[in-house]
PDB file of C-alpha atoms and ligand atoms in Angstrom:
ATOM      1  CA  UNK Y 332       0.000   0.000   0.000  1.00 49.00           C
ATOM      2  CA  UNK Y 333       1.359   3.796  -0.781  1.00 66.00           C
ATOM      3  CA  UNK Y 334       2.422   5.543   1.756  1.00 88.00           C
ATOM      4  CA  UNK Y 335      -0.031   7.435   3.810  1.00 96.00           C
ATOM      5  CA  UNK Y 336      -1.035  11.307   4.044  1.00 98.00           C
ATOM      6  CA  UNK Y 337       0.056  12.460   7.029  1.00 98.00           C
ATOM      7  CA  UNK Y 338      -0.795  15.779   8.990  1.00 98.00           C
ATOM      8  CA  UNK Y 339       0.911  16.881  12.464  1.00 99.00           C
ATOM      9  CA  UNK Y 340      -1.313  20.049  13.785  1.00 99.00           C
ATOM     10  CA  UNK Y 341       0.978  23.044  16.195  1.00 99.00           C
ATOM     11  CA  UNK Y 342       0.263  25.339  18.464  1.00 98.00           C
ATOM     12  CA  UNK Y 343       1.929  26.218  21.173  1.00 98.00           C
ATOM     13  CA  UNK Y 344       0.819  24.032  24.475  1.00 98.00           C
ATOM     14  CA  UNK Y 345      -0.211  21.273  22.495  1.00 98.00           C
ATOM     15  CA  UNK Y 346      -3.240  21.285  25.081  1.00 98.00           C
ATOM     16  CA  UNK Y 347      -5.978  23.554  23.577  1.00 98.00           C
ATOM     17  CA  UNK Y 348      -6.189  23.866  19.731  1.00 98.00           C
ATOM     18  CA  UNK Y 349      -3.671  21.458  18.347  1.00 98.00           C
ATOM     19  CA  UNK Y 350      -5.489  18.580  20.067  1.00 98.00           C
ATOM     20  CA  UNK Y 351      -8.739  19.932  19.277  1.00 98.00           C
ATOM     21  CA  UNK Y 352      -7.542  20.165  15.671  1.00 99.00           C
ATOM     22  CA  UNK Y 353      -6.331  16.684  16.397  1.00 98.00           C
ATOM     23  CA  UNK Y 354      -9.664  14.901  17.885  1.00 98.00           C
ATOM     24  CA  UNK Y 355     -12.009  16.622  15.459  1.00 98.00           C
ATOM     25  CA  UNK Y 356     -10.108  16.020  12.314  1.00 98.00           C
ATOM     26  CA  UNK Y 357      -9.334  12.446  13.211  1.00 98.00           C
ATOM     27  CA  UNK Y 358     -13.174  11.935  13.935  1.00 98.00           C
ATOM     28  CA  UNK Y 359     -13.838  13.119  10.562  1.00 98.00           C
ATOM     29  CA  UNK Y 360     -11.278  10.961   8.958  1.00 98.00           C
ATOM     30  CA  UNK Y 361     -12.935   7.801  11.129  1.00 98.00           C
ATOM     31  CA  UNK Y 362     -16.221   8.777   9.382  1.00 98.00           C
ATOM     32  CA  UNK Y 363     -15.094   8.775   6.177  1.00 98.00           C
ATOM     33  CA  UNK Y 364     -13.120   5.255   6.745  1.00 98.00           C
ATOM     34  CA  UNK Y 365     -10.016   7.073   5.511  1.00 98.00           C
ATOM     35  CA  UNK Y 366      -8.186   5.645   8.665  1.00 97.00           C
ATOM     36  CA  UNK Y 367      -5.827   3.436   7.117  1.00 97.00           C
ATOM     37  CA  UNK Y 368      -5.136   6.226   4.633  1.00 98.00           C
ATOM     38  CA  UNK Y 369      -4.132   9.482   6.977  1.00 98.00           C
ATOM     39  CA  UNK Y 370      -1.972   9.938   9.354  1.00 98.00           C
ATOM     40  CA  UNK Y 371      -2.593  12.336  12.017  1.00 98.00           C
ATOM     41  CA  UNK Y 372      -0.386  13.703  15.091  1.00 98.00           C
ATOM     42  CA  UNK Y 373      -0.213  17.136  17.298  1.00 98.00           C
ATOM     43  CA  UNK Y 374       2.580  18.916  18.749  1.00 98.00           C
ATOM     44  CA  UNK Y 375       3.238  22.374  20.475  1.00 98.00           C
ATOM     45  CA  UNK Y 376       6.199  24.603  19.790  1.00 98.00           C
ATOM     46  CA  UNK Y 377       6.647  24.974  23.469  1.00 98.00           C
ATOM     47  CA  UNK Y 378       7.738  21.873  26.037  1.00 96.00           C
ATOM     48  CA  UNK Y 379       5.437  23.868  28.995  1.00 95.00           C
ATOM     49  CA  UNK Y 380       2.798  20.824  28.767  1.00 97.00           C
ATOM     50  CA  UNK Y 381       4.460  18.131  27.682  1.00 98.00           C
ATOM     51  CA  UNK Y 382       2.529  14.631  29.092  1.00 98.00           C
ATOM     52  CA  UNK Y 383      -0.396  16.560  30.082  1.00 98.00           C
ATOM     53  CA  UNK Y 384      -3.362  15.166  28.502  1.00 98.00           C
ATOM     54  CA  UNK Y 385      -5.856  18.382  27.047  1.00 98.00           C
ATOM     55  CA  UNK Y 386      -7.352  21.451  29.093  1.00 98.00           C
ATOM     56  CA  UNK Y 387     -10.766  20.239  30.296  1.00 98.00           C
ATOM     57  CA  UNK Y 388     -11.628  23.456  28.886  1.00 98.00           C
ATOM     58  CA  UNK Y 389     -11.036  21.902  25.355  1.00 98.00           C
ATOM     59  CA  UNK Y 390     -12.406  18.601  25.967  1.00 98.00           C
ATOM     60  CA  UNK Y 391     -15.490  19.754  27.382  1.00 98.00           C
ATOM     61  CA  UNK Y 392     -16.464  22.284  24.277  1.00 98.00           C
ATOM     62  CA  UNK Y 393     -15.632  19.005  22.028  1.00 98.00           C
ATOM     63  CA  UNK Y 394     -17.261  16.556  24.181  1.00 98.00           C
ATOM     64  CA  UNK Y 395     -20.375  19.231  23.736  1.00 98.00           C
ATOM     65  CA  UNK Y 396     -20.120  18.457  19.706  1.00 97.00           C
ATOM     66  CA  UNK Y 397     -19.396  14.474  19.962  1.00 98.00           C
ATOM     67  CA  UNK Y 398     -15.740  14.821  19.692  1.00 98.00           C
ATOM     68  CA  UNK Y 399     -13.677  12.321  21.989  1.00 97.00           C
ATOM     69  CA  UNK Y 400      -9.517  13.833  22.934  1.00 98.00           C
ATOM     70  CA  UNK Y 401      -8.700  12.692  25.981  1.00 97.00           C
ATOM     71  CA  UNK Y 402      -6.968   9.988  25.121  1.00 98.00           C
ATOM     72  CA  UNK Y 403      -4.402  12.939  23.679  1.00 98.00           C
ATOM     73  CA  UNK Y 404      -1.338  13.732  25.509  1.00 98.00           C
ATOM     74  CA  UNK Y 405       0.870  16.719  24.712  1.00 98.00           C
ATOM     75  CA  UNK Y 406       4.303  16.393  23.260  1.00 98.00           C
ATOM     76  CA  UNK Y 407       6.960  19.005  21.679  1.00 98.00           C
ATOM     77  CA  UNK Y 408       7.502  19.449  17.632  1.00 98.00           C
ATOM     78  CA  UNK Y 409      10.767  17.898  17.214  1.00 97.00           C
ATOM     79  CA  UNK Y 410      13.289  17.764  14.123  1.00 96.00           C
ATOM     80  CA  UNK Y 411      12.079  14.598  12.630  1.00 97.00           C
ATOM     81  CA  UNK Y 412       8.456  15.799  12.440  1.00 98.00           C
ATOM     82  CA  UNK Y 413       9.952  17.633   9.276  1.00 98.00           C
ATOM     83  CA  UNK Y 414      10.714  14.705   7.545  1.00 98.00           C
ATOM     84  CA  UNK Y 415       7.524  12.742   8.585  1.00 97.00           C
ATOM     85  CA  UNK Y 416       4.792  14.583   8.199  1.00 98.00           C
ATOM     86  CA  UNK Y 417       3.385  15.876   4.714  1.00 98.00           C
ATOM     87  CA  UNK Y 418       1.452  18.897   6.038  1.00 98.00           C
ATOM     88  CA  UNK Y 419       2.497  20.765   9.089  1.00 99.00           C
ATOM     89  CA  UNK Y 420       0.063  23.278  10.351  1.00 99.00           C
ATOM     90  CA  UNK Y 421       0.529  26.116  12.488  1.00 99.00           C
ATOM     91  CA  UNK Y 422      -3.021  27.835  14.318  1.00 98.00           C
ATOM     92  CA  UNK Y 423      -1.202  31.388  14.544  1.00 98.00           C
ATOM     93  CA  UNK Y 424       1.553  33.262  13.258  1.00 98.00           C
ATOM     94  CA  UNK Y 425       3.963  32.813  16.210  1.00 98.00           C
ATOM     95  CA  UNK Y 426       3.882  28.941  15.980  1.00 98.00           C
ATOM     96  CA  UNK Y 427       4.162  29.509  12.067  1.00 98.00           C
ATOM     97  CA  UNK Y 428       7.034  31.583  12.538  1.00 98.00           C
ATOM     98  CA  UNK Y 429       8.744  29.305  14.573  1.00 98.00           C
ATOM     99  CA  UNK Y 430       8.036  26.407  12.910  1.00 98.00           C
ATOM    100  CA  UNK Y 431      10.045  28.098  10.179  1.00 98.00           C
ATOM    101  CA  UNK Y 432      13.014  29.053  12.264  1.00 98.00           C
ATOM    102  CA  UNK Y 433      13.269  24.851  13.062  1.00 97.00           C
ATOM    103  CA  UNK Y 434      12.712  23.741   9.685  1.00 98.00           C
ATOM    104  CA  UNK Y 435      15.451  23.055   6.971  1.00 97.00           C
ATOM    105  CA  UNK Y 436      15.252  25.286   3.896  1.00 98.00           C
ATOM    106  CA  UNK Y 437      13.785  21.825   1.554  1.00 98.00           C
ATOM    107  CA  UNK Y 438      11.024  21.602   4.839  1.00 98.00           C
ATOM    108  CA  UNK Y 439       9.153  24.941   4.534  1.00 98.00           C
ATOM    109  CA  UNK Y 440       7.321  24.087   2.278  1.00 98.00           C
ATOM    110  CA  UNK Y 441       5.250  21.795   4.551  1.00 98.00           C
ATOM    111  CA  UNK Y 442       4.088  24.301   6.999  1.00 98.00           C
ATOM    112  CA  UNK Y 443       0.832  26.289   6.218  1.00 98.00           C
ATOM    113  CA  UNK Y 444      -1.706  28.215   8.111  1.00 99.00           C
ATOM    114  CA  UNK Y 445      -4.195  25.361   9.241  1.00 99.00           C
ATOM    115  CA  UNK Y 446      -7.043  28.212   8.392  1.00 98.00           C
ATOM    116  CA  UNK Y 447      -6.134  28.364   4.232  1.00 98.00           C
ATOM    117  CA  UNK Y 448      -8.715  24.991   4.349  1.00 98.00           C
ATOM    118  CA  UNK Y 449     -11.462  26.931   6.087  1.00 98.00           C
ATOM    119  CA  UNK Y 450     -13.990  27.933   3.504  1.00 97.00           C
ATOM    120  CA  UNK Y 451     -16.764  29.709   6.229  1.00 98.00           C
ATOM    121  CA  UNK Y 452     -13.850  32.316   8.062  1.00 98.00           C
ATOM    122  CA  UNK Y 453     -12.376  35.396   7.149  1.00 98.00           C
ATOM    123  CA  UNK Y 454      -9.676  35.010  10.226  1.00 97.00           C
ATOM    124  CA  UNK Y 455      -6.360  33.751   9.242  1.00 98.00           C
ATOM    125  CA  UNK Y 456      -5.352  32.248  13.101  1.00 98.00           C
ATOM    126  CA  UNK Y 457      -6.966  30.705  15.322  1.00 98.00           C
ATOM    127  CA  UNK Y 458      -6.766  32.654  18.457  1.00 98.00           C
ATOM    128  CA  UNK Y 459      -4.919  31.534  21.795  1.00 98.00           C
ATOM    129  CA  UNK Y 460      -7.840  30.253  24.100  1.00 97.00           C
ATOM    130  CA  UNK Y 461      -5.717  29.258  27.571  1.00 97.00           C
ATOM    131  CA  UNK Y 462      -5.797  33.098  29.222  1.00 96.00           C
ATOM    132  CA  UNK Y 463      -9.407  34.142  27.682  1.00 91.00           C
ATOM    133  CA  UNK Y 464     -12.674  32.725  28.805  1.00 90.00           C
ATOM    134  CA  UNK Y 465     -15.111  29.628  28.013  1.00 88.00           C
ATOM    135  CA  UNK Y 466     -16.306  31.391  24.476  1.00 93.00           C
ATOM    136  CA  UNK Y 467     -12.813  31.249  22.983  1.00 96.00           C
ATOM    137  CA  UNK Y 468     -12.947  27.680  23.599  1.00 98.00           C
ATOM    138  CA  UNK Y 469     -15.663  27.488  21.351  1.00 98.00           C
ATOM    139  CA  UNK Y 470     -14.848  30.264  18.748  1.00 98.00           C
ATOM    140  CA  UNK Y 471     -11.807  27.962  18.528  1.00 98.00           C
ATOM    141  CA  UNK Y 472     -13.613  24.652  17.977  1.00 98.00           C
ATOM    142  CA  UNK Y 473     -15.975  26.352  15.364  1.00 98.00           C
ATOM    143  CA  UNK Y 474     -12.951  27.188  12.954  1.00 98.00           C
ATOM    144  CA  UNK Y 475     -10.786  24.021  13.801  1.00 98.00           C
ATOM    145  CA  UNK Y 476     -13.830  22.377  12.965  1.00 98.00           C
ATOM    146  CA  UNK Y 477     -14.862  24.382   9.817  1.00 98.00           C
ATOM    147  CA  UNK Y 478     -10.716  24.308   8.905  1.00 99.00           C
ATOM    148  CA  UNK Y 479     -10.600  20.165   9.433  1.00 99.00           C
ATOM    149  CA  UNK Y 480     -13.597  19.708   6.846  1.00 98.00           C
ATOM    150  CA  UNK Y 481     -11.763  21.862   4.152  1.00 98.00           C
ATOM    151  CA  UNK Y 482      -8.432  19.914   4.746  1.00 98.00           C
ATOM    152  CA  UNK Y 483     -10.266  16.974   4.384  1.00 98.00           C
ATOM    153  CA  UNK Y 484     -11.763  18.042   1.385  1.00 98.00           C
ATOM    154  CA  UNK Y 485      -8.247  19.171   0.263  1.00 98.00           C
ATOM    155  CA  UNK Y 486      -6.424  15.857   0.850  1.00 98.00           C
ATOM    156  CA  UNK Y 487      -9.270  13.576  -1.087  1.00 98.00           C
ATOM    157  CA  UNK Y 488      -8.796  15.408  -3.865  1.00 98.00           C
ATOM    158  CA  UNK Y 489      -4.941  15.821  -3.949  1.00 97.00           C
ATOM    159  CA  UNK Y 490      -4.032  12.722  -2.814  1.00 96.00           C
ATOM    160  CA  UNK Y 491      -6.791   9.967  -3.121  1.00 94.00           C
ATOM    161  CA  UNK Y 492      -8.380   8.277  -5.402  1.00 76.00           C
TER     162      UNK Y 492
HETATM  163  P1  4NP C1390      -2.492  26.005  23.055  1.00 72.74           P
HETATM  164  O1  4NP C1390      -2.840  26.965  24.277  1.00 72.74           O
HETATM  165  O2  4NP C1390      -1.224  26.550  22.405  1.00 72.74           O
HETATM  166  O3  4NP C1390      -3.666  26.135  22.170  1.00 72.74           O
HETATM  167  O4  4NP C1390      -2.298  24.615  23.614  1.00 72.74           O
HETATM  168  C1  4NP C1390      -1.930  27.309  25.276  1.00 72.74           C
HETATM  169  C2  4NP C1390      -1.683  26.425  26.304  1.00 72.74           C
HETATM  170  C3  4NP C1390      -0.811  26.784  27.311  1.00 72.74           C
HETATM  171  C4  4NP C1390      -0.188  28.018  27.289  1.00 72.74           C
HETATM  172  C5  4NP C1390      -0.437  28.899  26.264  1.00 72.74           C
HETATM  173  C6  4NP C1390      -1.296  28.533  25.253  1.00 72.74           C
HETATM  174  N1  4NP C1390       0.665  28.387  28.363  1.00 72.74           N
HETATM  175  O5  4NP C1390       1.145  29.526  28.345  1.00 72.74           O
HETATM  176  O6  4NP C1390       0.918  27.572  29.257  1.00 72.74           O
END
């Protein structure tokens, strides 16, 4: 069998929107039976959280919408993520900007803006929940989930048949 797609999502904790990103694109991909066929991971740029499973913040706006991530478990982007993963997505500018300064100059390539796949938001990041209150945490599941559909979208017709 080819080799599969595979899509690491960053922010910075790796406890709030990457794993979000993580649980509800991974339920999507379980609904389309696309499993054996994409690859999925999360990462922050920052090793503050590392082991920590997600802010019960996060898994209670997801658990609200069906989505199951606390089986998740934050870890840091390291070097080899460059060479594994086929898309590398960053939720704001900093963790794009940083993901940059790791990457070799043949890696950069990889790393987008996970909001080019929404389709229903003008915003271009998805903002940093962990300091604000209980609506950010579902202003950020609304694009991560309106962003996961479009890279869904996006990868069916790039990559499969
Ligand atoms: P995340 O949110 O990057 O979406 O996981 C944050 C989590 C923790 C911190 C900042 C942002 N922190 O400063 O500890």
């Amino acid at each position: 069998m080819s080799k599969k797609v595979s899509v690491l999502f960053v922010c910075l904790g790796n406890i709030c929107r990457s794993p979000t990103a993580h649980g509800v694109f991974r339920n999507l991909v379980i609904e389309a039976g696309l499993e054996d066929q994409i690859e999925i991971d999360s990462a922050g740029t920052a090793a503050y959280h590392i082991g920590k499973g997600p802010d019960t913040r996060s898994t209670a706006v997801a658990k609200e919408r069906g989505i199951e991530m606390a089986d998740l478990r934050a870890r840091k982007v390291d070097f080899g993520d460059f060479y594994v993963y086929d898309y590398i997505l960053a939720m704001d500018d900093e963790n794009f900007a940083n993901l940059e300064d790791l990457a070799l100059p043949e890696h950069k390539s990889k790393i987008q803006m996970f909001l080019e796949f929404t389709q229903d938001f003008s915003e271009s990041e998805v903002p940093d929940p962990y300091y604000g209150g209980a609506k950010g945490f579902d202003h950020v599941f609304d694009l991560v989930d309106s962003a996961s559909r479009g890279l869904l979208e996006h990868i069916k017709a790039n990559h499969l048949n």
